[in-house]
Amino acid sequence: MNIELISVGTEILLGDILNTNVSFLSRELASIGINVYRHTTVGDNKKRLLKSLENAFENSDTVIITGGLGPTDDDITKECAGEFFKRDFFFDKYSFEKIKNYVDNCKNDNSLPKNNKKQAMIPENSIILENLWGTAPGIILEKENKKIILLPGPPKEMKNMFEKYVKPFLKKQSNKKFISKYIRLYGIYESTLEEKIKHILIKQTNPTVALYAKSTEVLIRVTASGTNNVTINNLIENKIKEIKDIVGDYIYLIGDEGVANTQSELSSVVAKMLINNSLTISTAESITGGMIASSLIDNEGISKSFIEGIVCYSNESKMNNLDVKLSTLDKYTAVSKEVALEMLIGIKNKTKTDISIITTGYASQMKNSEINVGLVYIGIYYKDNKIIKKYELKGNRNKIREKVTKEALNLIRKLILDDYKE
């Protein structure tokens, strides 16, 4: 099956709206083994949309259109699809009642604009997809083994409708089953990863392997197809083992779709390791300003492990809260191995936790200063071992701070992993 995705909306062409629908649909379709042949974006123009449908069916048997199902005159998607398949329209009372109820619940005056009735006009001999999240129903039209699937443009409505109705519908078109597993990596660039597993990417058939860049991380999706789950899972596990043999040092999490939707899962992985191993932790942060503590506290149950966090941004705070000596600050500056070590000893003595971690560094250039932006020290006190690591990072202020936070979390993860062999 080949699918073309058509996005309708002049606002998309003008760049007023970021089109996230195509990335979601492409990813979801790939996960069930369906090939996306092309993406097309067309404005609110009947002639151009009809031409886009004509072009799409030259190479694809199914077209998914998002947008243009609203109540206004420039919402022409449904009308074009009906005309393309030569369908008359009828007024669907059930859809109209659902629209009316939705509007009644959202408006104080309980008045239904007349143009909302347009959304209840449905092409004959089509499948209606109930919209539980908005007013516009989705529609599936079929003719001579060709399909047009109409979905609303708002991402929340589109995603929910796709998951509830369209994905199961498309899966039924094939007797194959598809399963995906996801690998999360930290500490390796996408381009470097691609080079290391290029032979896997070139020769892939079943399973398929795809790379996705996340914020300072990389995600690998491994998708296999077959007729039974045992065979499919064996294919996936063998491919994951092949990847682990090459880049296993960078892998920090393997799981299903639930681990793939965020920019990072490092903090949740570290939090789980701390809790499961009954380890306590404390933080003293300068450059990261509490980002490490915040990322850990985001995770449920972390109160068993997280004891205390100090944001010691100024020199005075470092001296008052961590017993950093003024003479050390004067001689070496706040961003130095020597100060990092005193900060580390200070937080460890103060909290007595199993793990203590500190950060200090320069995230941006101060006026009339010659500081080395991106110079960072991370210190970890772990079971009587004091570790100070120096970094020279690149990027803007926020990017540097994000990198330091993730690097610190990854250092904790590796130390626990090496110690407990999880």
XYZ file of C-alpha atoms in Angstrom:
422
model
C 0.000 0.000 0.000
C 1.246 3.476 -0.937
C -0.189 6.516 0.813
C 0.063 10.172 -0.078
C -0.485 12.758 2.662
C -2.166 15.981 1.584
C -2.272 18.909 4.000
C -4.899 21.538 3.177
C -4.648 25.131 4.343
C -3.332 28.406 2.979
C -2.073 29.207 6.484
C 0.294 26.229 6.227
C 1.671 27.425 2.894
C 2.233 30.887 4.347
C 4.077 29.443 7.334
C 1.570 30.787 9.848
C 1.024 27.252 11.180
C 3.690 24.598 11.754
C 2.507 21.392 10.088
C 3.106 18.710 12.717
C 0.422 16.428 11.286
C 2.605 15.015 8.514
C 5.408 13.991 10.868
C 2.939 12.235 13.164
C 1.151 10.445 10.324
C 4.391 9.441 8.572
C 5.766 7.966 11.775
C 2.542 6.145 12.608
C 2.121 4.743 9.115
C 5.723 3.545 9.022
C 5.177 1.766 12.332
C 2.501 -0.425 10.709
C 4.531 -1.028 7.561
C 2.755 1.378 5.223
C 4.835 3.346 2.740
C 4.285 7.100 2.531
C 4.990 7.975 -1.082
C 4.787 11.758 -0.884
C 3.734 14.784 1.186
C 1.760 17.534 -0.526
C 0.561 20.848 0.849
C -2.144 22.780 -0.979
C -3.980 25.984 -0.149
C -7.731 26.446 0.193
C -8.268 26.225 -3.548
C -10.701 23.749 -5.107
C -8.997 23.481 -8.484
C -5.567 22.852 -6.953
C -6.861 20.308 -4.445
C -8.641 18.330 -7.183
C -5.423 18.371 -9.217
C -3.466 17.202 -6.149
C -5.840 14.254 -5.754
C -5.408 13.367 -9.407
C -1.627 13.450 -9.064
C -1.697 11.470 -5.822
C -3.555 8.512 -7.301
C -0.983 8.142 -10.076
C 1.369 6.566 -7.497
C -0.734 5.777 -4.431
C -3.882 3.801 -3.719
C -4.779 5.737 -0.568
C -4.771 9.447 0.199
C -5.051 10.924 3.681
C -6.101 14.572 3.721
C -5.858 16.689 6.865
C -7.596 20.038 7.232
C -10.353 21.850 5.419
C -13.270 20.161 7.213
C -14.440 23.237 9.092
C -17.743 25.106 8.734
C -16.573 28.077 6.663
C -16.704 28.621 2.910
C -12.963 28.135 2.467
C -13.162 24.635 3.980
C -13.445 22.717 0.719
C -11.771 19.352 1.415
C -14.909 17.251 1.834
C -16.547 18.813 -1.215
C -13.492 18.108 -3.381
C -13.250 14.497 -2.207
C -16.939 13.945 -2.952
C -16.623 15.503 -6.381
C -13.490 13.476 -7.171
C -15.323 10.218 -6.446
C -18.557 11.601 -7.970
C -20.631 11.343 -4.785
C -23.776 13.196 -3.827
C -24.116 14.520 -0.274
C -26.743 13.909 2.390
C -27.519 15.552 5.708
C -26.515 13.206 8.536
C -28.748 13.888 11.534
C -26.558 11.928 13.962
C -23.449 13.929 13.040
C -25.437 17.147 13.337
C -26.628 16.266 16.843
C -23.043 15.465 17.888
C -21.894 18.809 16.492
C -24.743 20.633 18.237
C -24.016 18.968 21.578
C -20.309 19.764 21.283
C -20.995 23.429 20.530
C -23.573 23.635 23.340
C -20.964 22.384 25.813
C -18.347 24.873 24.615
C -20.429 28.051 24.306
C -22.280 30.016 26.942
C -25.120 31.209 24.689
C -25.920 27.674 23.355
C -26.454 29.073 19.861
C -25.315 26.975 16.916
C -24.007 28.984 13.964
C -25.818 28.081 10.732
C -22.560 27.249 8.963
C -21.901 24.364 11.385
C -24.644 22.458 9.531
C -22.206 22.250 6.616
C -20.074 19.842 8.681
C -22.989 17.388 8.854
C -23.195 17.110 5.053
C -21.621 13.727 4.240
C -20.717 12.099 0.889
C -22.943 9.113 0.160
C -21.600 5.570 0.690
C -18.831 6.697 2.990
C -17.661 5.696 6.459
C -18.207 8.386 9.075
C -15.535 8.757 11.778
C -17.056 10.267 14.898
C -15.168 13.255 16.265
C -15.109 13.078 20.062
C -12.688 15.994 20.326
C -14.207 18.639 17.997
C -17.008 19.296 15.536
C -15.841 18.001 12.153
C -16.447 14.265 11.596
C -13.808 12.348 9.678
C -14.752 10.454 6.527
C -13.464 7.460 4.551
C -14.448 7.211 0.883
C -13.676 4.148 -1.260
C -13.958 3.590 -4.996
C -12.363 0.900 -7.182
C -9.657 0.014 -4.610
C -8.866 3.671 -4.064
C -9.426 5.346 -0.721
C -9.628 8.954 0.470
C -9.438 9.432 4.222
C -10.432 12.860 5.529
C -9.192 13.961 8.955
C -9.590 17.294 10.765
C -6.646 19.669 10.805
C -6.284 20.442 14.541
C -3.560 18.025 15.739
C -5.421 16.856 18.839
C -8.523 15.940 16.836
C -6.504 14.396 14.009
C -4.274 12.267 16.246
C -7.102 10.884 18.328
C -9.217 10.096 15.282
C -6.313 8.408 13.537
C -5.526 6.234 16.558
C -9.141 5.289 17.255
C -10.436 4.673 13.731
C -7.939 5.014 10.887
C -5.047 2.958 12.211
C -7.248 -0.108 12.908
C -8.912 0.376 9.506
C -5.578 0.380 7.685
C -4.265 -2.594 9.649
C -7.212 -4.641 8.411
C -6.105 -4.045 4.837
C -3.170 -6.412 5.426
C -2.922 -9.862 7.018
C 0.495 -8.938 8.409
C 1.175 -7.824 11.949
C 3.633 -5.046 12.734
C 5.526 -4.490 15.984
C 7.999 -1.720 16.779
C 10.615 -1.355 19.484
C 12.527 1.815 20.247
C 16.139 2.343 21.325
C 17.173 5.575 23.037
C 20.817 6.664 22.903
C 22.703 9.474 24.591
C 26.218 10.738 23.866
C 26.347 10.078 20.132
C 25.338 12.332 17.237
C 22.816 11.113 14.674
C 25.374 11.428 11.850
C 27.958 9.405 13.793
C 25.387 6.755 14.662
C 24.345 6.540 11.030
C 27.939 5.903 9.979
C 28.401 3.183 12.591
C 25.280 1.232 11.577
C 25.224 2.224 7.907
C 25.526 -1.382 6.743
C 22.380 -2.218 8.718
C 20.487 0.708 7.204
C 21.552 -0.147 3.647
C 20.688 -3.847 3.841
C 17.487 -3.541 5.860
C 14.411 -5.428 4.718
C 12.532 -6.949 7.641
C 12.994 -5.530 10.256
C 13.319 -1.924 9.120
C 15.486 0.514 11.087
C 14.960 4.281 11.245
C 16.832 7.047 13.077
C 15.254 10.112 14.670
C 17.134 13.038 16.179
C 15.912 14.159 19.591
C 17.211 17.040 21.678
C 20.866 15.985 22.313
C 19.767 12.353 21.866
C 18.985 9.861 19.100
C 16.069 7.457 18.815
C 16.142 4.253 16.758
C 12.914 2.561 15.705
C 13.071 -1.122 14.794
C 9.899 -2.397 13.089
C 9.278 -5.985 12.007
C 6.340 -7.647 10.271
C 5.054 -11.200 10.114
C 2.085 -13.428 10.773
C 2.692 -14.165 14.465
C 4.075 -12.214 17.393
C 6.765 -14.744 18.345
C 8.422 -14.570 14.931
C 8.158 -10.790 14.814
C 9.640 -10.307 18.287
C 12.518 -12.673 17.466
C 13.326 -10.593 14.386
C 13.301 -7.429 16.473
C 15.424 -8.846 19.290
C 18.044 -10.133 16.845
C 18.267 -6.722 15.183
C 18.494 -4.919 18.529
C 21.317 -7.254 19.572
C 23.154 -6.429 16.341
C 22.809 -2.711 17.086
C 23.826 -3.146 20.736
C 27.003 -4.947 19.677
C 28.033 -1.797 17.799
C 26.760 1.124 19.890
C 25.700 -0.501 23.161
C 27.702 1.972 25.260
C 25.356 4.770 24.183
C 22.071 2.917 24.705
C 20.217 3.812 27.876
C 16.685 2.561 27.233
C 14.837 0.059 25.036
C 11.054 -0.143 25.005
C 7.803 0.193 23.121
C 6.145 3.319 21.771
C 5.665 4.694 25.265
C 9.393 5.520 25.543
C 9.566 7.214 22.148
C 7.315 10.249 22.402
C 9.406 12.545 24.631
C 12.610 14.440 23.952
C 14.368 12.508 26.709
C 13.790 9.670 29.158
C 17.144 10.016 30.944
C 15.717 11.502 34.130
C 13.038 8.811 34.418
C 15.626 6.069 33.888
C 17.954 7.541 36.519
C 15.099 8.108 38.966
C 14.016 4.492 38.604
C 17.566 3.264 39.189
C 17.878 5.379 42.328
C 14.562 4.168 43.720
C 15.052 0.500 42.823
C 18.504 0.411 44.393
C 17.480 2.421 47.482
C 20.069 5.101 46.755
C 19.828 8.665 48.069
C 20.990 11.705 46.111
C 21.661 15.408 46.663
C 22.522 18.193 44.211
C 24.378 21.499 44.328
C 23.935 23.361 41.061
C 25.431 26.558 39.773
C 25.302 26.635 35.957
C 22.250 24.346 35.769
C 20.318 26.361 38.347
C 18.279 23.433 39.654
C 17.615 21.702 36.327
C 19.038 18.372 37.535
C 16.950 18.466 40.687
C 13.847 19.481 38.750
C 14.242 16.721 36.163
C 14.532 14.099 38.902
C 11.638 15.480 40.934
C 9.418 15.194 37.845
C 9.329 11.442 38.498
C 6.834 9.846 40.840
C 8.283 8.139 43.910
C 11.567 10.073 43.823
C 10.970 11.429 47.348
C 12.421 8.142 48.601
C 15.762 9.038 47.018
C 16.025 12.791 46.502
C 17.124 14.359 49.789
C 18.151 17.939 49.062
C 18.954 20.295 46.218
C 20.846 23.580 46.483
C 21.074 26.262 43.790
C 24.375 27.948 44.600
C 24.641 30.413 41.750
C 26.665 33.096 43.518
C 30.061 32.828 45.163
C 28.430 33.808 48.460
C 26.057 30.864 48.222
C 28.903 28.499 47.473
C 30.728 29.717 50.580
C 27.690 29.863 52.873
C 26.030 26.596 51.871
C 28.943 24.422 50.766
C 31.928 25.797 52.720
C 33.811 26.722 49.548
C 36.814 28.820 50.624
C 37.132 32.438 49.510
C 40.812 31.865 48.871
C 39.977 29.025 46.438
C 37.487 31.216 44.592
C 39.968 34.106 44.398
C 42.801 31.929 43.186
C 41.024 29.605 40.747
C 37.632 31.296 40.016
C 34.224 29.718 40.536
C 34.563 27.661 37.357
C 37.527 25.462 38.189
C 38.347 21.935 39.208
C 39.400 23.154 42.642
C 36.098 24.910 43.388
C 34.124 22.009 41.931
C 35.880 19.665 44.349
C 35.131 21.875 47.368
C 31.482 22.161 46.253
C 31.291 18.382 45.996
C 32.791 17.774 49.419
C 30.528 20.469 50.866
C 27.246 18.970 49.593
C 28.347 15.476 50.567
C 29.205 16.551 54.126
C 25.958 18.475 54.408
C 23.572 15.758 53.196
C 25.391 12.427 53.751
C 23.676 10.960 50.664
C 24.889 7.959 48.651
C 25.333 10.197 45.621
C 26.100 13.906 45.489
C 26.413 15.845 42.268
C 27.509 19.411 41.495
C 27.768 21.634 38.427
C 29.652 24.853 37.761
C 30.450 26.547 34.476
C 29.981 29.401 32.028
C 26.782 29.319 29.963
C 27.112 32.717 28.286
C 29.525 35.598 27.771
C 29.416 38.472 30.231
C 30.151 41.992 29.016
C 33.856 42.871 28.945
C 34.767 39.354 30.006
C 37.193 36.874 28.496
C 35.655 33.777 30.063
C 35.591 30.501 28.150
C 31.890 30.034 27.372
C 31.008 26.357 27.556
C 33.679 25.497 30.110
C 31.927 23.266 32.619
C 32.811 21.036 35.546
C 30.556 18.258 36.806
C 31.403 16.534 40.060
C 29.982 13.300 41.444
C 30.613 11.864 44.889
C 29.651 8.203 44.758
C 30.387 5.722 47.525
C 33.588 7.437 48.702
C 34.746 8.111 45.139
C 35.118 11.738 44.071
C 34.915 12.292 40.314
C 35.423 15.667 38.631
C 34.905 15.906 34.873
C 35.747 18.869 32.653
C 33.755 19.739 29.506
C 34.041 22.313 26.762
C 30.564 22.542 25.284
C 29.152 24.537 22.366
C 25.768 26.131 21.890
C 23.667 28.946 23.286
C 22.983 29.458 26.972
C 19.996 27.151 27.204
C 21.554 24.450 25.044
C 24.709 24.358 27.182
C 22.671 24.096 30.389
C 20.546 21.321 28.891
C 23.665 19.407 27.837
C 25.173 19.734 31.316
C 21.971 18.444 32.916
C 21.798 15.410 30.645
C 25.503 14.713 30.953
C 25.189 14.736 34.731
C 22.223 12.364 34.637
C 24.074 10.063 32.276
C 27.111 9.972 34.562
C 24.885 8.932 37.457
C 23.270 6.271 35.289
C 26.609 4.788 34.248
C 27.963 4.697 37.791
C 24.907 2.877 39.116
C 24.844 0.575 36.109
C 28.492 -0.421 36.525
C 28.000 -0.970 40.250
C 24.739 -2.920 40.205
C 24.951 -4.523 36.750
C 21.320 -3.779 35.993
